[in-house]
GROMACS .gro file of C-alpha atoms in nm:
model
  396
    1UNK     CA    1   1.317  -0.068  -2.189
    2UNK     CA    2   1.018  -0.223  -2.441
    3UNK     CA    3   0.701  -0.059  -2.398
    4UNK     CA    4   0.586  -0.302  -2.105
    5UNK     CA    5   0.755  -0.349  -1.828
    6UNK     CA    6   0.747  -0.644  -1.671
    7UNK     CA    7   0.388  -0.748  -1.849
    8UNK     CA    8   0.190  -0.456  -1.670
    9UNK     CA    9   0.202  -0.163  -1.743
   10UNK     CA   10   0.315   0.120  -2.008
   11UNK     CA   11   0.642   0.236  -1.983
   12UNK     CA   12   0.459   0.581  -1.947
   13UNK     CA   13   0.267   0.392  -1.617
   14UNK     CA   14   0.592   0.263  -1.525
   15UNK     CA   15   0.794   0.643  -1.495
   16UNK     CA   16   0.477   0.811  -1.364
   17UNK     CA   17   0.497   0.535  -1.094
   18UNK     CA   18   0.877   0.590  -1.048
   19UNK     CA   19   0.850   0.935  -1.021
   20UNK     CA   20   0.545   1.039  -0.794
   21UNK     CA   21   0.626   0.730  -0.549
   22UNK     CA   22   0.994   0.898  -0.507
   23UNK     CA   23   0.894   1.277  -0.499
   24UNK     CA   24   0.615   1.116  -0.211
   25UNK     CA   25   0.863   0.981  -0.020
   26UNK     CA   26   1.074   1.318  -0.033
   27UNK     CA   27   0.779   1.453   0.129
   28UNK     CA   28   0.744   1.216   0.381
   29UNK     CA   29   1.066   1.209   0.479
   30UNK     CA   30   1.047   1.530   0.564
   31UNK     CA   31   0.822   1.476   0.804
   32UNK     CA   32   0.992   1.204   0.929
   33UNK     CA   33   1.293   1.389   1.015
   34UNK     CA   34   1.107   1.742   1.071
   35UNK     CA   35   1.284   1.742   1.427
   36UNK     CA   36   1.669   1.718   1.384
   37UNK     CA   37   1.706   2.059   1.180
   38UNK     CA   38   1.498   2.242   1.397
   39UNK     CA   39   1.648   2.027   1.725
   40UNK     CA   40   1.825   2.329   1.906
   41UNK     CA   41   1.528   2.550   1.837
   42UNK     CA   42   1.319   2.276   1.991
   43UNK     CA   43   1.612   2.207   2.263
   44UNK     CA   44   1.496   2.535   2.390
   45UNK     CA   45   1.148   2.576   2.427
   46UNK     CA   46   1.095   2.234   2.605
   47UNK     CA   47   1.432   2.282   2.808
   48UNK     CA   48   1.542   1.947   2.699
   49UNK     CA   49   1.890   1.786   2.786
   50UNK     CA   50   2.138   1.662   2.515
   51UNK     CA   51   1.967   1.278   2.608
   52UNK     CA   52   1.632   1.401   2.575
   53UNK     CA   53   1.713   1.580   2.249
   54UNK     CA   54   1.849   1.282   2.090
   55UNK     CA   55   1.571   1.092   2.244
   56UNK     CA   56   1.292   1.311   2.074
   57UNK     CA   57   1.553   1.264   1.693
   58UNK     CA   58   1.537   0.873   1.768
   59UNK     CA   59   1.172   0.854   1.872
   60UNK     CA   60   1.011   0.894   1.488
   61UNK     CA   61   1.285   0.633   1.363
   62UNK     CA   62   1.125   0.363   1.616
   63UNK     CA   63   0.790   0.343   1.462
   64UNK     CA   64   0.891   0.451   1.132
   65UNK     CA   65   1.091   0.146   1.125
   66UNK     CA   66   0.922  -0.156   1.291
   67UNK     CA   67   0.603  -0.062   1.104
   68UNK     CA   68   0.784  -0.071   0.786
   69UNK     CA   69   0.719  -0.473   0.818
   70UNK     CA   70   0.350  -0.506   0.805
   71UNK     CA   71   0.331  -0.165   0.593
   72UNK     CA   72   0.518  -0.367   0.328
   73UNK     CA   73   0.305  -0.659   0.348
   74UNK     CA   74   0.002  -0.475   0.331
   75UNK     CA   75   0.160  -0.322   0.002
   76UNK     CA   76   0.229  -0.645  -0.165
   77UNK     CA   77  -0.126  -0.806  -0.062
   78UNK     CA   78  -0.350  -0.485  -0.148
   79UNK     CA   79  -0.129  -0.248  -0.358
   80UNK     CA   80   0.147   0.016  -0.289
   81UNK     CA   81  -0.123   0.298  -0.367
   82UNK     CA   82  -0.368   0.244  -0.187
   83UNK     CA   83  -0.135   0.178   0.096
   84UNK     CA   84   0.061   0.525   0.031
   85UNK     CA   85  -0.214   0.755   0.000
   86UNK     CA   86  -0.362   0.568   0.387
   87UNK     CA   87  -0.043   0.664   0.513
   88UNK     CA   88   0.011   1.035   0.413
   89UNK     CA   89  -0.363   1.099   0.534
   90UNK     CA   90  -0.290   0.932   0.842
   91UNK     CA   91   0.095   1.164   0.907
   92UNK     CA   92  -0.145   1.475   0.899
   93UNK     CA   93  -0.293   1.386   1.212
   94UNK     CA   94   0.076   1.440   1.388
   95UNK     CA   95   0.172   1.693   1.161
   96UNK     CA   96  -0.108   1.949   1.309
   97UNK     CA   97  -0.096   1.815   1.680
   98UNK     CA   98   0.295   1.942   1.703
   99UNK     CA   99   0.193   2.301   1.675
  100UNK     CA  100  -0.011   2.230   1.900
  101UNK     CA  101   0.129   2.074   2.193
  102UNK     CA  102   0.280   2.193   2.483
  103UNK     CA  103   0.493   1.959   2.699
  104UNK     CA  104   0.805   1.712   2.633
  105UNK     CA  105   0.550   1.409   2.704
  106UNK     CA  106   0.283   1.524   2.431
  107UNK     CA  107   0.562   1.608   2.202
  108UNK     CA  108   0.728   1.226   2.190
  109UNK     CA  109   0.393   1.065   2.142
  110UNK     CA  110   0.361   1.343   1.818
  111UNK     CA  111   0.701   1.234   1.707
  112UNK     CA  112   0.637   0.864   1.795
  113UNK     CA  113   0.295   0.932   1.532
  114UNK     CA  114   0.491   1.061   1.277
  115UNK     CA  115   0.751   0.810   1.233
  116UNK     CA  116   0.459   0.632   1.045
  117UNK     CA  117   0.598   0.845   0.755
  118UNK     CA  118   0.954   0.657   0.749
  119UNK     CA  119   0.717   0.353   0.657
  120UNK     CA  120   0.709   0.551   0.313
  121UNK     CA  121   1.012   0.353   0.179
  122UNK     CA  122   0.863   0.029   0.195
  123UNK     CA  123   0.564   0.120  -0.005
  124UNK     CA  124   0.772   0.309  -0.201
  125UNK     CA  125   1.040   0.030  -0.291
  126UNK     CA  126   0.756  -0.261  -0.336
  127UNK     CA  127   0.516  -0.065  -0.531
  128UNK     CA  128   0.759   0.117  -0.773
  129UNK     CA  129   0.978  -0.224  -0.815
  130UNK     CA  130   0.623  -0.439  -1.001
  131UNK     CA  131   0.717  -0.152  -1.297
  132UNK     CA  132   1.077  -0.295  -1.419
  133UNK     CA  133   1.223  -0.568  -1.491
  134UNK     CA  134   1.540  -0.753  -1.299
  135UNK     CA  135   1.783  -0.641  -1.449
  136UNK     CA  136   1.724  -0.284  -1.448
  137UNK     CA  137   1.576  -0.285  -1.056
  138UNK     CA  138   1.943  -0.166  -0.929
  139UNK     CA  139   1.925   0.162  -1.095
  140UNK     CA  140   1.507   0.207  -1.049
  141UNK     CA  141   1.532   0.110  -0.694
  142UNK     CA  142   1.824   0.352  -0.616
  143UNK     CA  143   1.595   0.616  -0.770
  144UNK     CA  144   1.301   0.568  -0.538
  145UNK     CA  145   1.521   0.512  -0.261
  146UNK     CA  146   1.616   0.867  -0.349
  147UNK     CA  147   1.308   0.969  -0.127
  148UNK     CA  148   1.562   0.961   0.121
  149UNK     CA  149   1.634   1.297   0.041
  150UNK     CA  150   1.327   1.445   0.227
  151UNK     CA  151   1.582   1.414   0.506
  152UNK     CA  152   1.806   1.683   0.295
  153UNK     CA  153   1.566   1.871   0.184
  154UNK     CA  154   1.425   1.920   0.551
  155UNK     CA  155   1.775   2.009   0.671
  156UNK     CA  156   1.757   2.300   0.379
  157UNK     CA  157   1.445   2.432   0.423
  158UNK     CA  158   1.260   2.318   0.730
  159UNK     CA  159   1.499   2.608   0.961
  160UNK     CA  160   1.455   2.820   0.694
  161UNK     CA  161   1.124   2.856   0.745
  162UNK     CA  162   1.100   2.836   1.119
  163UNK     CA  163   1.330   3.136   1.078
  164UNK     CA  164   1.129   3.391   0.846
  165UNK     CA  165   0.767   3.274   0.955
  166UNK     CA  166   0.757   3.104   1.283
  167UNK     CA  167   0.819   2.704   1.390
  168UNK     CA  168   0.442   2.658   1.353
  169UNK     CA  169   0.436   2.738   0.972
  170UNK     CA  170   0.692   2.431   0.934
  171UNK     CA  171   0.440   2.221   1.004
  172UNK     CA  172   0.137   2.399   0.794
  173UNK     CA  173   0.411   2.343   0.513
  174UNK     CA  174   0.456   2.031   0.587
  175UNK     CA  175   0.052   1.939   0.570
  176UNK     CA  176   0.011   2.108   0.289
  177UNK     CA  177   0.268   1.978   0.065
  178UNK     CA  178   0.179   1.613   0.190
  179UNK     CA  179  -0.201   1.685   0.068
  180UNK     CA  180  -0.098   1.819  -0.257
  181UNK     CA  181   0.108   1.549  -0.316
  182UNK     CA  182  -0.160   1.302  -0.213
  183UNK     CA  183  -0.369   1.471  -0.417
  184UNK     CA  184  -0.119   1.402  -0.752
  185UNK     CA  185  -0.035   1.073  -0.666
  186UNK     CA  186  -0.431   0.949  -0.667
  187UNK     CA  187  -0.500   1.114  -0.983
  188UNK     CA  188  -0.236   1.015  -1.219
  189UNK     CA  189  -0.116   0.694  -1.013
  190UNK     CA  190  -0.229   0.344  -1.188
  191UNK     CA  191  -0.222   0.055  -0.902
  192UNK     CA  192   0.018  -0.163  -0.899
  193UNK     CA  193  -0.131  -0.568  -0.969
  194UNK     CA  194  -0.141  -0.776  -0.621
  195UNK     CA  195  -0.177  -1.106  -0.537
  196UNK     CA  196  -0.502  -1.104  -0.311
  197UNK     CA  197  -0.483  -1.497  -0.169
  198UNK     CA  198  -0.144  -1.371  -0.042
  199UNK     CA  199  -0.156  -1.477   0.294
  200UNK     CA  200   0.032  -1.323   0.599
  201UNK     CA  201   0.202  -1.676   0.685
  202UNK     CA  202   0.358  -1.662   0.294
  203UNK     CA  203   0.498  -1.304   0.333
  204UNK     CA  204   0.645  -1.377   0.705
  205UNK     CA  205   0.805  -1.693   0.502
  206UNK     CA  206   1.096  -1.425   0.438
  207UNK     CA  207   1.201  -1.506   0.743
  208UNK     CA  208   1.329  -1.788   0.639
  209UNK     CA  209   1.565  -1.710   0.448
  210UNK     CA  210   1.911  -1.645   0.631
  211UNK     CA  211   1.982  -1.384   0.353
  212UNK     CA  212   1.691  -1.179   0.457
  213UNK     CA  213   1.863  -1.165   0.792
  214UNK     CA  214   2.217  -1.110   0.656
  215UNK     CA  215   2.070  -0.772   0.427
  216UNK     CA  216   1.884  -0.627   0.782
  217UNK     CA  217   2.226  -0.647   0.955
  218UNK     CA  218   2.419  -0.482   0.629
  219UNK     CA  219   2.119  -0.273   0.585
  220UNK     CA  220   2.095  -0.146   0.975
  221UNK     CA  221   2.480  -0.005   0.962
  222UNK     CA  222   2.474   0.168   0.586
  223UNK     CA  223   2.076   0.303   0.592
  224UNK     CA  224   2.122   0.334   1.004
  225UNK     CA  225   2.415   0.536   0.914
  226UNK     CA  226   2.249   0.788   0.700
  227UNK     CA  227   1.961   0.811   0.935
  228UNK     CA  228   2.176   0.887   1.262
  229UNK     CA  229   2.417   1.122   1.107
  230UNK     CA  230   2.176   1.333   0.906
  231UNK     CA  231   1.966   1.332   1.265
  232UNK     CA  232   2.285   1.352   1.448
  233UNK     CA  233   2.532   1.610   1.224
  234UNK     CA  234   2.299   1.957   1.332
  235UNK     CA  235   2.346   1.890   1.712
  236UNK     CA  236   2.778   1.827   1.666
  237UNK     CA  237   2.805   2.164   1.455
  238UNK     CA  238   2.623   2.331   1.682
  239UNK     CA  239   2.733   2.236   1.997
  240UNK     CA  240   3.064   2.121   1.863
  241UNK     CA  241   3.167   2.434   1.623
  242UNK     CA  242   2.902   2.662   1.758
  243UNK     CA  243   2.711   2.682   1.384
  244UNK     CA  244   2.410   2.793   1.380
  245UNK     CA  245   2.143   2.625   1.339
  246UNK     CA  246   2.031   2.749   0.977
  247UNK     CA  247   2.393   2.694   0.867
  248UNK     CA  248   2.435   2.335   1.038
  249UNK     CA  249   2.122   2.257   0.887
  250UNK     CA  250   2.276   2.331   0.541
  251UNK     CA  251   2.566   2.091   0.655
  252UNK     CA  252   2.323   1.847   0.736
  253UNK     CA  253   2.171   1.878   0.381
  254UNK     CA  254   2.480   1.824   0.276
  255UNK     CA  255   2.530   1.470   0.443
  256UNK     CA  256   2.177   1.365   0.332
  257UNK     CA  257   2.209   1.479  -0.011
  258UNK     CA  258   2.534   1.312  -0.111
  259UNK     CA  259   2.444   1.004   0.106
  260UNK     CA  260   2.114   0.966  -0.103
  261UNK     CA  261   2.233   1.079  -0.516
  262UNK     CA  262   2.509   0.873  -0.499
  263UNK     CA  263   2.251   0.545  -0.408
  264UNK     CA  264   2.132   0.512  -0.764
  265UNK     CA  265   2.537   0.437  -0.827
  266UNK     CA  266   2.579   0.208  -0.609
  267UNK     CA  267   2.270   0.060  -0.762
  268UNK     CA  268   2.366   0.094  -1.119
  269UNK     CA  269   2.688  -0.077  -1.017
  270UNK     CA  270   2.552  -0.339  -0.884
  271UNK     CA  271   2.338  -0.449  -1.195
  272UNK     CA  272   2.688  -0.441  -1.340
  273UNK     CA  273   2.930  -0.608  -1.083
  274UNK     CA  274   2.905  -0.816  -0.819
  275UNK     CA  275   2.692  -0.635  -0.541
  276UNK     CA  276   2.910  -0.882  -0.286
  277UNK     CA  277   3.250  -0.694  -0.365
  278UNK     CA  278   3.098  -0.367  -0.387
  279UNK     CA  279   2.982  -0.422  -0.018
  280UNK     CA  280   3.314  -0.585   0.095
  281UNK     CA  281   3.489  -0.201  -0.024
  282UNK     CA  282   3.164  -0.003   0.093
  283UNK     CA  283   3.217  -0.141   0.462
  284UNK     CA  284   3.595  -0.082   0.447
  285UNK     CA  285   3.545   0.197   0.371
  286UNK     CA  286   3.247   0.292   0.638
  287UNK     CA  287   3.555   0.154   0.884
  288UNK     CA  288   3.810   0.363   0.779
  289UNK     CA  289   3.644   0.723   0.762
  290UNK     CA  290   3.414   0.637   1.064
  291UNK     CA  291   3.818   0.643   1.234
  292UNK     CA  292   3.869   0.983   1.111
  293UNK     CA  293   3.536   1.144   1.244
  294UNK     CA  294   3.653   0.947   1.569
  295UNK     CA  295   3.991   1.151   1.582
  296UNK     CA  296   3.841   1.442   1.421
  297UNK     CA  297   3.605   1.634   1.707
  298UNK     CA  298   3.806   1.892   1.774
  299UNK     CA  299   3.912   1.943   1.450
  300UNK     CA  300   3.653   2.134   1.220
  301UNK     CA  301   3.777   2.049   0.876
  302UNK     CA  302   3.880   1.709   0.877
  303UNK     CA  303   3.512   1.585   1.087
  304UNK     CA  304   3.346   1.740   0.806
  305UNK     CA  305   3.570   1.514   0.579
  306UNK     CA  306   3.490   1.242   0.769
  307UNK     CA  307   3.117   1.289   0.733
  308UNK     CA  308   3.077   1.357   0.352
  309UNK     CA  309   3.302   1.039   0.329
  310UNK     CA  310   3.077   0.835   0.518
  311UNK     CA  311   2.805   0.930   0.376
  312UNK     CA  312   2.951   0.859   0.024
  313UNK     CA  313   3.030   0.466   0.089
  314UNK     CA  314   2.699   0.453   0.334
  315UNK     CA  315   2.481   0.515   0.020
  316UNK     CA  316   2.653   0.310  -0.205
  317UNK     CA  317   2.598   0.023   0.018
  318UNK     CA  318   2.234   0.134   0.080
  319UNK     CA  319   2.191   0.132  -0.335
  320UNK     CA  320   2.398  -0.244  -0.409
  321UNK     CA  321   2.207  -0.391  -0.089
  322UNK     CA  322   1.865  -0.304  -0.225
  323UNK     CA  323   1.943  -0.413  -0.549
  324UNK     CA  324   1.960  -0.759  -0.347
  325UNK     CA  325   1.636  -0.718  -0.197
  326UNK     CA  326   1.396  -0.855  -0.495
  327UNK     CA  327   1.610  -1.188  -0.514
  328UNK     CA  328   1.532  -1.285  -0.192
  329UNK     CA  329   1.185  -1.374  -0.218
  330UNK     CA  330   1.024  -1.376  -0.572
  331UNK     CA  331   0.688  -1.204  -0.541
  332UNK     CA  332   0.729  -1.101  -0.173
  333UNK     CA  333   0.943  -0.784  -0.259
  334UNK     CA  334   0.750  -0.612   0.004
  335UNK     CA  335   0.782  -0.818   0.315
  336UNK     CA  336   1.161  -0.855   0.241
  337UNK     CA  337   1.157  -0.480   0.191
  338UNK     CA  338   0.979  -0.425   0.557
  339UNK     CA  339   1.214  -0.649   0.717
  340UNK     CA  340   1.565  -0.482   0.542
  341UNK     CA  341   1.421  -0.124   0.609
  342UNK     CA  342   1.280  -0.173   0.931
  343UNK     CA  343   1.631  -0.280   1.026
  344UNK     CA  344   1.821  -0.027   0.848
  345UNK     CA  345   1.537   0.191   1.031
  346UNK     CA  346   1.688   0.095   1.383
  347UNK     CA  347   1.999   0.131   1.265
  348UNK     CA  348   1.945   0.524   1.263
  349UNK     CA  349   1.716   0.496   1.626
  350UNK     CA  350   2.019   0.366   1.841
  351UNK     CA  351   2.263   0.540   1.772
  352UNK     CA  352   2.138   0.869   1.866
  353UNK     CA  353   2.024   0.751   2.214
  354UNK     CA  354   2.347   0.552   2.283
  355UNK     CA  355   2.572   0.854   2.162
  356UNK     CA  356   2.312   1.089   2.354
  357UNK     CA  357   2.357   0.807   2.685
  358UNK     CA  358   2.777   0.797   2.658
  359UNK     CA  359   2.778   1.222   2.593
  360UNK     CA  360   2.588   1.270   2.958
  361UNK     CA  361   2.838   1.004   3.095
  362UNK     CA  362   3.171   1.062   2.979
  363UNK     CA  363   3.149   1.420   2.828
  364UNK     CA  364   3.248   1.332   2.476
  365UNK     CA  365   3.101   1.125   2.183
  366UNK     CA  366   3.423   0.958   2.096
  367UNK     CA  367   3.318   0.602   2.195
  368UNK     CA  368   2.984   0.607   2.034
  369UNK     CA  369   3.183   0.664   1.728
  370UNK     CA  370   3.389   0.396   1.824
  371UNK     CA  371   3.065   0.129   1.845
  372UNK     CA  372   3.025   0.259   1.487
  373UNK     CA  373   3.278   0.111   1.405
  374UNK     CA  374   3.285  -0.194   1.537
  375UNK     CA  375   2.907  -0.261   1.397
  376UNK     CA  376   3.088  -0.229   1.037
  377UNK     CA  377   3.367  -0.492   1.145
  378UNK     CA  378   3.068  -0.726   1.248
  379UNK     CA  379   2.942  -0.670   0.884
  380UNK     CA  380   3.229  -0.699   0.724
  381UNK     CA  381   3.308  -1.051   0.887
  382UNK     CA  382   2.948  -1.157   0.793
  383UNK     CA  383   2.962  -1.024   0.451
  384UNK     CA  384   3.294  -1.230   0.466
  385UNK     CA  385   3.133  -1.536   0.558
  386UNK     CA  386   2.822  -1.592   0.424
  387UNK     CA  387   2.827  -1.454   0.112
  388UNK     CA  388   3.156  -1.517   0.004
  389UNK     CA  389   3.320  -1.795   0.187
  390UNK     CA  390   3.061  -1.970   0.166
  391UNK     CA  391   2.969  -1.889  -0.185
  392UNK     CA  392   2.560  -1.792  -0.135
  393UNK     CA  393   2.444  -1.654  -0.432
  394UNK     CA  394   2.183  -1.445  -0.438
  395UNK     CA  395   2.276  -1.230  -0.739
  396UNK     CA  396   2.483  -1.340  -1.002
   0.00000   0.00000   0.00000
């Protein structure tokens, strides 16, 4: 890399930017997902049901994701920064109400309030993306995209600390490390440059473009994926396996973890090869071992397989799909960015419910799996179709 990036910037600006904007979003994706390692312990003081457990996992995801469009727009028109440091004041207010609050109705609107912080990767992903050049976005994107790990990292810690000091001090550690890393990001941050006579009709021009559309759908089964299992993968162990819930949470890490290193691969790949062919293998893949955790639920060994597998081709699709993203629209990174990851966000609030909805009816989870599946086929086909039949080139 010369010494500017892009025309803005030092390549000193450029890694600080990289760096603090990826270690923010850790943070607020722990907040984000603050519920599903902690979701038995939570289970039982509010006396929820399995529905309204997965209901409570899938209620942050909702507004997390369809907030992730005008979040992103508001990033490219005024600046990532400004727009990130707004939002991690604003997921303190939620963060101390939890504590705080004492029935299943309070507790949703708190979770519904801190889904804001899932809005994190479309700042994230517009304002760290200005920094590099083209050809190296793959790999930088997969590396800010490896804020997904909050979700790991909350898995790891976040019953950890419920267990030695109480479930309220998950939530003081959770304010606190969001201030301090507010606090960082503001002082050694440079803004990113914007386009001010942006106008809202230019960024929703996006829309447009059938290949925005065709990266939400790939985008809501590999990053809806990630979200539901690493939401989901606590509540099987433990009422599956009977884990409990420190060591499910580990498991959970696990998923996350591996789902979100090996994204800077699939994004380093796909500056390489062709990001269509990578996707073509990622969703056979996602078919085949989504099967085996379909056959696997009463067998402990091979469902773990099946997740870690998953999780593997899931985040290589979630790293070649973003390195799609900035072709789309030139100078509109963001809006295309809010629309593929408020997608991919939905992608990780259905499932939960409609595996939560078919567990109270039928007793099992084995067709939710199987709808899992059959999302991938649709993907597959369209992949199929649009980009390769028909030869649309987005990416050479």
């Amino acid at each position: 890399m010369t010494e500017q990036t892009q025309g803005y910037g030092s390549r000193k600006d450029a890694y600080l930017a990289l760096t603090l904007s990826t270690v923010a979003m850790i943070a607020c994706f722990m907040s984000w997902s603050n519920f599903a390692p902690l979701a038995t312990q939570v289970g039982q003081m509010f006396h929820l049901s399995v529905a309204n457990r997965t209901l409570l996992l899938a209620t942050p995801v909702l507004l997390g994701s369809i907030m992730r469009i005008p979040v992103g727009i508001l990033s490219d028109k005024y600046g990532g920064k400004k727009v990130y440091l707004i939002l991690m004041a604003f997921i303190l207010i939620p963060l101390f109400m939890i504590p705080h609050v004492h029935s299943f109705g309070m507790l949703l609107f708190a979770a519904l309030l801190v889904g804001m912080a899932g809005t994190s990767f479309a700042v994230g992903v517009s304002y760290a993306s200005v920094w590099f050049p083209k050809k190296q976005q793959g790999l930088a994107l997969g590396i800010v995209s490896m804020g997904n790990m909050g979700n790991a990292v909350a898995a790891m810690t976040l019953p950890y600390i419920s267990k030695s000091y109480g479930f309220d001090a998950v939530y003081y550690f959770l304010i606190g490390l969001t201030v301090v890393l507010g606090i960082l990001f503001a002082i050694f941050c440079k803004e990113m440059p914007v386009d001010k006579t942006k106008t809202l009709k230019g960024a929703l021009s996006v829309t447009k473009e059938s290949s925005t559309w065709y990266l939400s759908l790939f985008y809501f089964l590999t990053f809806g994926l990630f979200v539901a299992f690493t939401n989901l993968t606590p509540m099987f162990l433990t009422g599956l396996f009977g884990y409990s819930q420190v060591t499910a949470g580990l498991y959970s890490a696990l998923f996350a973890g591996l789902c979100t290193l090996i994204r800077p691969i699939g994004g380093y790949w796909a500056d390489k090869k062709r990001p269509m062919t990578l996707l073509l293998w990622t969703f056979s893949a996602i078919i085949v071992f989504a099967i085996v955790i379909m056959l696997s639920f009463k067998n402990e060994a091979l469902f773990i397989a099946g997740i870690v597998l998953v999780g593997l081709a899931a985040g290589i699709g979630n790293g070649v799909i973003f390195k799609m993203v900035p072709f789309v629209s030139s100078g509109n990174t963001g809006a295309v960015t809010g629309f593929v990851g408020a997608m991919g966000g939905l992608g990780g609030f259905f499932p939960p419910l409609v595996i939560g909805w078919i567990k109270e009816w039928t007793g099992s989870y084995e067709l939710g799996i199987a709808l899992l599946v059959l999302t991938a086929i649709i993907c597959l086909f369209a992949l199929w179709k649009h980009f390769i039949h028909d030869a649309v080139h987005i990416v050479k």
